[in-house]
Short mmCIF file of C-alpha atoms in Angstrom, two decimals:
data_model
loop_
_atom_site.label_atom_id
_atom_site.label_comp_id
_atom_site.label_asym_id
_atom_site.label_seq_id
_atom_site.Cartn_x
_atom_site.Cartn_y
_atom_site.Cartn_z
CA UNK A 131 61.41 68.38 86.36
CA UNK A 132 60.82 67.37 89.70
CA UNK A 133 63.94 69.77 91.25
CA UNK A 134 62.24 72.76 89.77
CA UNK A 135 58.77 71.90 91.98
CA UNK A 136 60.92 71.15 94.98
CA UNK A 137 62.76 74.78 93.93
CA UNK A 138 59.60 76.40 93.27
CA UNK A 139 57.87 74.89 96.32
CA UNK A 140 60.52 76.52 98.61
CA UNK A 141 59.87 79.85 96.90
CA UNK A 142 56.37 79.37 96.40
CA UNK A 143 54.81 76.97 98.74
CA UNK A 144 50.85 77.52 97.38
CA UNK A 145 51.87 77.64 93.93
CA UNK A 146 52.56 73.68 93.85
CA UNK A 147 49.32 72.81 92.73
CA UNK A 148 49.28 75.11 89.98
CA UNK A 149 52.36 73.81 88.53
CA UNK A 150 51.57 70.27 88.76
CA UNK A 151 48.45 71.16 86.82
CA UNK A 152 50.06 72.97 84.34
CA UNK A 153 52.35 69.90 83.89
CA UNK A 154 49.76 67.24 83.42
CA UNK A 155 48.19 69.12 80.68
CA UNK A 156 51.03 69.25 78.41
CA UNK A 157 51.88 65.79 79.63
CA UNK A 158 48.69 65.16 77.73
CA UNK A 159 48.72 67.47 75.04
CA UNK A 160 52.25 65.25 74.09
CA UNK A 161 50.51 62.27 74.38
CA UNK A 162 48.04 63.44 72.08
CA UNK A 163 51.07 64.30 69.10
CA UNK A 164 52.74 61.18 69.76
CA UNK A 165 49.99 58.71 68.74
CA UNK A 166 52.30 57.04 66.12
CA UNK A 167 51.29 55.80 62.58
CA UNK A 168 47.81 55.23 61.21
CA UNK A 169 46.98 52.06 59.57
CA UNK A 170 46.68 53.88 55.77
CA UNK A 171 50.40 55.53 55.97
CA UNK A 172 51.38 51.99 56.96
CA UNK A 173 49.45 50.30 54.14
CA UNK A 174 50.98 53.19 51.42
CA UNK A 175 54.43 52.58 52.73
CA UNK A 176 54.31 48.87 52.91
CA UNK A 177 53.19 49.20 49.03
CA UNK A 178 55.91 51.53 48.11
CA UNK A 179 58.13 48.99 49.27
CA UNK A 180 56.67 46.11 47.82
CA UNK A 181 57.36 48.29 44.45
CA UNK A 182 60.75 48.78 45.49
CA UNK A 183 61.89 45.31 46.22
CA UNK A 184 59.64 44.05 42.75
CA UNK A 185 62.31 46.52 40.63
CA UNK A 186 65.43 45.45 42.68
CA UNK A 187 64.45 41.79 42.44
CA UNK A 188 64.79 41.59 38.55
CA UNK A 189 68.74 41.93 38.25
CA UNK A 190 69.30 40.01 41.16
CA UNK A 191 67.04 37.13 39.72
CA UNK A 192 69.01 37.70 36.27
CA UNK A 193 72.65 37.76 38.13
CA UNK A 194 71.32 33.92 39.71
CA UNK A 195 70.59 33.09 36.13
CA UNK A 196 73.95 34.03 34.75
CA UNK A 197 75.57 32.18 37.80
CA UNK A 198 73.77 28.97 37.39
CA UNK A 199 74.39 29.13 33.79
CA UNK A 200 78.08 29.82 34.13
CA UNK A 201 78.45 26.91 37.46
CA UNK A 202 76.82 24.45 34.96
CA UNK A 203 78.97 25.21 31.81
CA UNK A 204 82.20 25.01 34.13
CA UNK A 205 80.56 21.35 35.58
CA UNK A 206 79.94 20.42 32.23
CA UNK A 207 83.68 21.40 30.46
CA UNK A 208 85.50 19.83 34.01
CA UNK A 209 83.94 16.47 32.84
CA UNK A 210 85.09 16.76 29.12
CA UNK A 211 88.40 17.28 31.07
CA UNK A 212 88.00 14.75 33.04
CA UNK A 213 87.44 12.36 30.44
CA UNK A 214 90.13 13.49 28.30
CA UNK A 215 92.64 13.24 31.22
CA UNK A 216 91.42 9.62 31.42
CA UNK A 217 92.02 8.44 27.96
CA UNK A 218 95.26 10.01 28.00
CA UNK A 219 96.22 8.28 31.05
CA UNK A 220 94.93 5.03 29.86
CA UNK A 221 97.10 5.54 26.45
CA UNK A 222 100.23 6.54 28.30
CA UNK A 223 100.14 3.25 30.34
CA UNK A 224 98.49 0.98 27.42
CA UNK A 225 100.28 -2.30 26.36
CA UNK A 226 98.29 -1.16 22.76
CA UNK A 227 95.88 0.78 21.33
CA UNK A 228 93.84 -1.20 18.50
CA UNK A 229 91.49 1.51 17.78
CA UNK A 230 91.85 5.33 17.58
CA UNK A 231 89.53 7.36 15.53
CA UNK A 232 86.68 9.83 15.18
CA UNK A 233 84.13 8.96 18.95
CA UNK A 234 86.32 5.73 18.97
CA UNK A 235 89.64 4.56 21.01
CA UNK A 236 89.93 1.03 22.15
CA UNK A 237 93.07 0.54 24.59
CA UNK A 238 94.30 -2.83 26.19
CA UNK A 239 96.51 -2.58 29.58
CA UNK A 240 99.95 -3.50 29.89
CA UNK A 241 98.38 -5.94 32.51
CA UNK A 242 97.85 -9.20 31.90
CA UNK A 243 93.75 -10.15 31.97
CA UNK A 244 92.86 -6.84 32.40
CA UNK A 245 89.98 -5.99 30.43
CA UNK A 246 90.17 -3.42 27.06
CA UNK A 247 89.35 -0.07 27.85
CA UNK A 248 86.71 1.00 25.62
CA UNK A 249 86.25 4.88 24.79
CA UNK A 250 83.12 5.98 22.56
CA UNK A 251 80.92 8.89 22.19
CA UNK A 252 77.26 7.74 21.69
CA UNK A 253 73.83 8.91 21.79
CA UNK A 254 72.30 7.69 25.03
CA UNK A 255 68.11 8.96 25.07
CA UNK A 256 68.46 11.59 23.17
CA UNK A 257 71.48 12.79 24.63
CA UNK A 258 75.34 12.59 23.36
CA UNK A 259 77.53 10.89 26.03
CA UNK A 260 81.53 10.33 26.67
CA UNK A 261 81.59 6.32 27.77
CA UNK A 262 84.30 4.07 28.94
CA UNK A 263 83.03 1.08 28.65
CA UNK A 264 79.73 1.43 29.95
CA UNK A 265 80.69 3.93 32.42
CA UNK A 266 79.62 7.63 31.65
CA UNK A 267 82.06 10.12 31.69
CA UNK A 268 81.00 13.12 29.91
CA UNK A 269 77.11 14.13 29.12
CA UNK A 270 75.24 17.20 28.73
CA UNK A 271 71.52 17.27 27.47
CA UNK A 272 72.42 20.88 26.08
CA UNK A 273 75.63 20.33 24.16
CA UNK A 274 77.28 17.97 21.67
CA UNK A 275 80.24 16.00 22.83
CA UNK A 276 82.55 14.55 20.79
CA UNK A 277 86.14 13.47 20.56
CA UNK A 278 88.93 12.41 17.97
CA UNK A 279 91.65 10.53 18.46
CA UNK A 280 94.83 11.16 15.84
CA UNK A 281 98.16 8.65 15.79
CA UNK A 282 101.63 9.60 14.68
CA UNK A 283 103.88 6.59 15.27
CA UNK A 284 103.93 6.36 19.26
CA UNK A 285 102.34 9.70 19.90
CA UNK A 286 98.29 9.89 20.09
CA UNK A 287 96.80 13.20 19.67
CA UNK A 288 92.83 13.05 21.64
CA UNK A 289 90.98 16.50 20.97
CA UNK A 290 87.92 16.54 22.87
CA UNK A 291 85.06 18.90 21.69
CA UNK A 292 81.98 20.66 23.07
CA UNK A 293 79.00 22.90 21.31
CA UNK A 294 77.21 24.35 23.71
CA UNK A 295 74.63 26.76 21.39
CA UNK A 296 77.07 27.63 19.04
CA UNK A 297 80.08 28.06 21.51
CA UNK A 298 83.10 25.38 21.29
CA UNK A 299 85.06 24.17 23.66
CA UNK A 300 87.73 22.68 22.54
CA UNK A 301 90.84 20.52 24.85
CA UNK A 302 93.67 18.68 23.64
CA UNK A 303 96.49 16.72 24.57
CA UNK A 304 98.94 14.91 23.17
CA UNK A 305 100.27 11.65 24.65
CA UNK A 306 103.31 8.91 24.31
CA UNK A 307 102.72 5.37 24.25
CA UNK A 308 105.35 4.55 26.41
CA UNK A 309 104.66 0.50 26.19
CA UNK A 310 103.45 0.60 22.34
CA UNK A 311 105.08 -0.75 19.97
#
């Protein structure tokens, strides 16, 4: 802008004034357009997008509840693992098992003094539980744990089950005795 007034000034030295007139009124008549947003168009738009975000919230909030659901029955069938992994282990490497049954196996170490190994599935406040000993392995205040232990001569069958609102989930292994007799 300001090499057009320096052009027209050289052509038109008393026309200057004019010009810069000229400009300051639709430097104002801009300012006047460009007064930005009024405190009603910001209250309707911040509502709009409160409405927005409320609808887009629900499936996220339902996708966490799926998630959580699905982390805590994957927590919860890793430690009916884990505890069937144990009693296997225990059985593999037992000098004798005197008990193996329904929520019952009782296992003594090839070790001398070392104490019996005791496996149950109990009721502990209200709640089923996987024990060794007096150790928890396994509990879950929404399902039902249970396990059964089956022997054929040296080989011990342990099938470890848990109902979680109607769904079972079921693991099994079968282990040798390698020190039984």
């Amino acid at each position: 802008m300001t090499w057009i007034r320096r052009i027209l000034s050289s052509v038109c030295p008393g026309r200057t004034l004019m010009i810069d007139i000229y400009s300051l009124k639709n430097q104002r008549r801009s300012q006047k357009s460009v007064s930005g947003f009024t405190l009603l168009e910001l209250v309707i738009v911040l509502v709009i997008l409160g409405v927005i975000a409320s609808f887009a919230a629900r499936p996220v909030a339902q996708t966490m509840e799926v998630w959580v659901g699905t982390m805590r029955t994957q927590t919860d069938q890793g430690d009916l693992n884990f505890a069937l992994e144990r009693m296997a282990r225990d059985v593999r490497w037992a000098e004798s098992v005197s008990s193996c049954g329904e929520n019952d196996l009782e296992v003594q170490t090839a070790e001398e003094g070392q104490p019996k190994y005791t496996y149950s599935a109990e009721e502990e406040d209200g709640v089923i539980v996987i024990k060794l000993n007096t150790e928890v392995l396994a509990s879950n205040e929404n399902a039902d744990m249970s396990f059964n232990c089956t022997k054929n001569d040296s080989l011990y069958t342990i099938m470890a089950t848990m109902d979680m609102d109607g769904d079972d989930y079921t693991e099994e292994t079968t282990v040798y005795c390698r020190n039984c007799e």
